[in-house]
Amino acid sequence: MTLQIIVGAQWGDEGKGRIVDWFAAQADFSARYNGGDNAGHTVTVGSQIFKLHLIPSGIIHPKVIAVMGNGMVVNPCTLIDEMEILRQAGISISPERLRLSYAAHLITPAHQALDRALDARRGRGNIGTTGRGIGPAYTDKASRRGLRLADMLAPDFCERIVDHVVEANRTLSMLAAPELDPRPVCEQYREVAGRLKPYLADTAFELHTALGMGKTVLAEGAQGTLLDIDFGTYPFVTSSSTTAPGALTGLGLGLDAARGARVIGVVKAFQTRVGSGPFPTEVFEDLAMRLRGTGEHPWDEYGTTTGRPRRVGWLDGVLLKYAIRINGISDLAVTKLDVLSGWESLRLCTAYRHAGKDLREPRGGAFTDLPFGPADLSPYEPVYEELPGWREDVSAVRKWADLPPAAKTYLERLEGLAGVPVRLVSVGPEREQVVSCP
Ligand code: IMP
């Protein structure tokens, strides 16, 4: 059995979509295990740019079966729209190719309204959520009053929707936010339920069976390690388990599936984050504008889901090392190396300074002993190593040997800090703009 897990090693937006696309060429299943349409995974194939929020990126490969696991929260209207967009782009979408876990939870307009009202009430301490209803949907799940996809099959589905909206209205009224009329929600959800019913399945059983038959399952994580509900920069996190172990619970796989699993950590060659929360290596003004780009290119650092400019900074080796440990990452895929072309010199955070002392591992690796995880990084100051930059455009490079020496040095230093090998490096948005490392 082969399970491969693709996980973000930073705050999301690492470019997981294109790495999934690369591995999906050899996979039988592509399965999302967490989050909802807060994610935005981009895959560029020739002149076509696919921006996927819910459906696993592997669907673009004709032989791959896409699975949306029980760990997800699904806005069925967004899903129907995404299915249509993909069909129009020539991707076949059918119940044979797209399987939805009956145990995934539904997101409704009431969840979205609550998400926006709750984050607005936080004022200056807001999380800066995507407003897609993610937090309230997971809250309902944990409170055992959520609506699951299987509820769409229930004869009293409409009444359940009405009860849910009425309940949400109580909170909305306390927050002085506009309440919702349950009737149009009910009608809309009855209609989408009819269309989605054929796609519902016991996906945990199907994936278990597939692994037993020796098929390859690619588990696709959304967001990143530092946005994980338990291990991220709490409370500035999303509400799901974004890390690699979350693939087991989010897909309903047992520990046997993890034996021999490969965990591919995707890390951008620099650091970005959307929304509030700590970011020790953040840069501002001219430096930030240069890293972020103007927004004219699809790969510039503006949110795929919300269009918000991303905060940018130097790669944080301390947090990377932490992500390696929490996920059990076996291989790294480094993305967007091309964006670093043309800099005189580059900075890499290799340690944190605390109370006047540099904290690092004896063998020069990055320090990882954050006593209470990364939630409060305010006591730490990043310690940088200055590395030479390179002028050459690397976007046409396909072999490790052809990378400029300074680019190799940068990647080797990153690898040394992480303690796991860099297997792939992306040097542009196109599917084939990838360097396979020796
Ligand atoms: P939520 O997931 O919409 O609740 O947002 C919680 C935090 O996670 C916010 O800071 C968002 O900006 C961030 N976030 C959620 N999804 C993504 C993503 O796919 N990429 C990057 N940041 C995300």
Tab-separated table of N, CA and C and ligand atoms in Angstrom, residues 11-13 38-41 115 127-135 222-223 227 236-239 273-276 305 308, ligand 1:
chain	number	residue	atom	x	y	z
A	11	TRP	N	2.561	28.696	6.400
A	11	TRP	CA	1.211	29.187	6.720
A	11	TRP	C	0.265	29.032	5.530
A	12	GLY	N	0.412	27.970	4.762
A	12	GLY	CA	-0.426	27.804	3.574
A	12	GLY	C	0.159	28.556	2.397
A	13	ASP	N	-0.475	28.396	1.245
A	13	ASP	CA	-0.034	29.061	0.005
A	13	ASP	C	1.389	28.693	-0.385
A	38	ASN	N	-11.829	27.672	1.957
A	38	ASN	CA	-10.833	28.686	2.356
A	38	ASN	C	-9.529	28.456	1.592
A	39	ALA	N	-9.347	27.231	1.078
A	39	ALA	CA	-8.118	26.904	0.359
A	39	ALA	C	-8.205	27.386	-1.080
A	40	GLY	N	-7.060	27.565	-1.695
A	40	GLY	CA	-7.012	27.915	-3.109
A	40	GLY	C	-5.787	27.253	-3.713
A	41	HIS	N	-5.997	26.166	-4.431
A	41	HIS	CA	-4.857	25.436	-4.997
A	41	HIS	C	-4.808	25.690	-6.502
A	115	ASP	N	-19.217	33.579	10.664
A	115	ASP	CA	-17.768	33.738	10.538
A	115	ASP	C	-17.412	35.233	10.437
A	127	ILE	N	-8.825	37.517	13.516
A	127	ILE	CA	-7.976	36.478	12.912
A	127	ILE	C	-7.745	36.789	11.442
A	128	GLY	N	-8.691	37.522	10.853
A	128	GLY	CA	-8.596	37.765	9.410
A	128	GLY	C	-8.958	36.494	8.667
A	129	THR	N	-10.082	35.884	9.056
A	129	THR	CA	-10.483	34.632	8.394
A	129	THR	C	-10.854	34.915	6.944
A	130	THR	N	-11.022	33.841	6.196
A	130	THR	CA	-11.405	33.999	4.791
A	130	THR	C	-12.902	34.295	4.659
A	131	GLY	N	-13.632	34.220	5.766
A	131	GLY	CA	-15.073	34.518	5.734
A	131	GLY	C	-15.889	33.420	5.060
A	132	ARG	N	-15.319	32.250	4.908
A	132	ARG	CA	-16.023	31.167	4.192
A	132	ARG	C	-16.848	30.280	5.133
A	133	GLY	N	-16.884	30.610	6.407
A	133	GLY	CA	-17.718	29.832	7.342
A	133	GLY	C	-17.005	28.633	7.942
A	134	ILE	N	-15.693	28.578	7.775
A	134	ILE	CA	-14.927	27.394	8.191
A	134	ILE	C	-15.019	27.180	9.712
A	135	GLY	N	-14.673	28.210	10.480
A	135	GLY	CA	-14.660	28.090	11.950
A	135	GLY	C	-16.028	27.682	12.486
A	222	ALA	N	-4.686	20.912	3.023
A	222	ALA	CA	-4.940	22.320	2.694
A	222	ALA	C	-4.382	23.172	3.834
A	223	GLN	N	-4.165	24.466	3.562
A	223	GLN	CA	-3.490	25.379	4.497
A	223	GLN	C	-2.106	24.801	4.845
A	227	LEU	N	-0.911	26.781	10.502
A	227	LEU	CA	-2.322	27.154	10.648
A	227	LEU	C	-3.108	26.017	11.283
A	236	PHE	N	-4.339	32.282	15.944
A	236	PHE	CA	-4.349	32.747	14.550
A	236	PHE	C	-4.118	31.555	13.617
A	237	VAL	N	-5.103	30.707	13.574
A	237	VAL	CA	-5.014	29.445	12.851
A	237	VAL	C	-6.354	29.205	12.162
A	238	THR	N	-6.422	28.155	11.377
A	238	THR	CA	-7.718	27.731	10.866
A	238	THR	C	-8.276	26.702	11.845
A	239	SER	N	-9.419	26.094	11.527
A	239	SER	CA	-10.068	25.257	12.548
A	239	SER	C	-9.909	23.769	12.298
A	273	ARG	N	2.301	34.782	4.675
A	273	ARG	CA	1.139	34.488	5.530
A	273	ARG	C	0.021	35.457	5.166
A	274	VAL	N	-1.222	34.987	5.219
A	274	VAL	CA	-2.387	35.865	5.025
A	274	VAL	C	-3.106	35.946	6.362
A	275	GLY	N	-3.598	37.118	6.699
A	275	GLY	CA	-4.317	37.249	7.963
A	275	GLY	C	-3.355	37.594	9.095
A	276	SER	N	-3.923	37.662	10.296
A	276	SER	CA	-3.150	38.144	11.440
A	276	SER	C	-2.307	37.035	12.057
A	305	THR	N	-8.018	32.870	-2.769
A	305	THR	CA	-9.422	32.844	-2.364
A	305	THR	C	-9.973	34.242	-2.106
A	308	ARG	N	-6.466	39.034	-1.034
A	308	ARG	CA	-5.740	39.912	-0.087
A	308	ARG	C	-4.233	39.836	-0.338
B	1	IMP	P1	-10.261	30.485	8.111
B	1	IMP	O1	-9.641	29.203	7.691
B	1	IMP	O2	-11.073	31.117	7.012
B	1	IMP	O3	-10.995	30.363	9.396
B	1	IMP	O4	-9.065	31.528	8.407
B	1	IMP	C1	-8.192	31.395	9.505
B	1	IMP	C2	-6.789	31.865	9.144
B	1	IMP	O5	-6.221	30.955	8.212
B	1	IMP	C3	-6.734	33.229	8.462
B	1	IMP	O6	-5.532	33.873	8.868
B	1	IMP	C4	-6.666	32.896	6.994
B	1	IMP	O7	-6.044	33.929	6.248
B	1	IMP	C5	-5.819	31.642	7.038
B	1	IMP	N1	-6.085	30.749	5.906
B	1	IMP	C6	-7.154	29.951	5.730
B	1	IMP	N2	-7.041	29.248	4.597
B	1	IMP	C7	-5.874	29.599	4.051
B	1	IMP	C8	-5.172	29.163	2.870
B	1	IMP	O8	-5.611	28.303	2.113
B	1	IMP	N3	-3.961	29.753	2.663
B	1	IMP	C9	-3.426	30.658	3.508
B	1	IMP	N4	-4.037	31.084	4.613
B	1	IMP	C10	-5.254	30.553	4.881
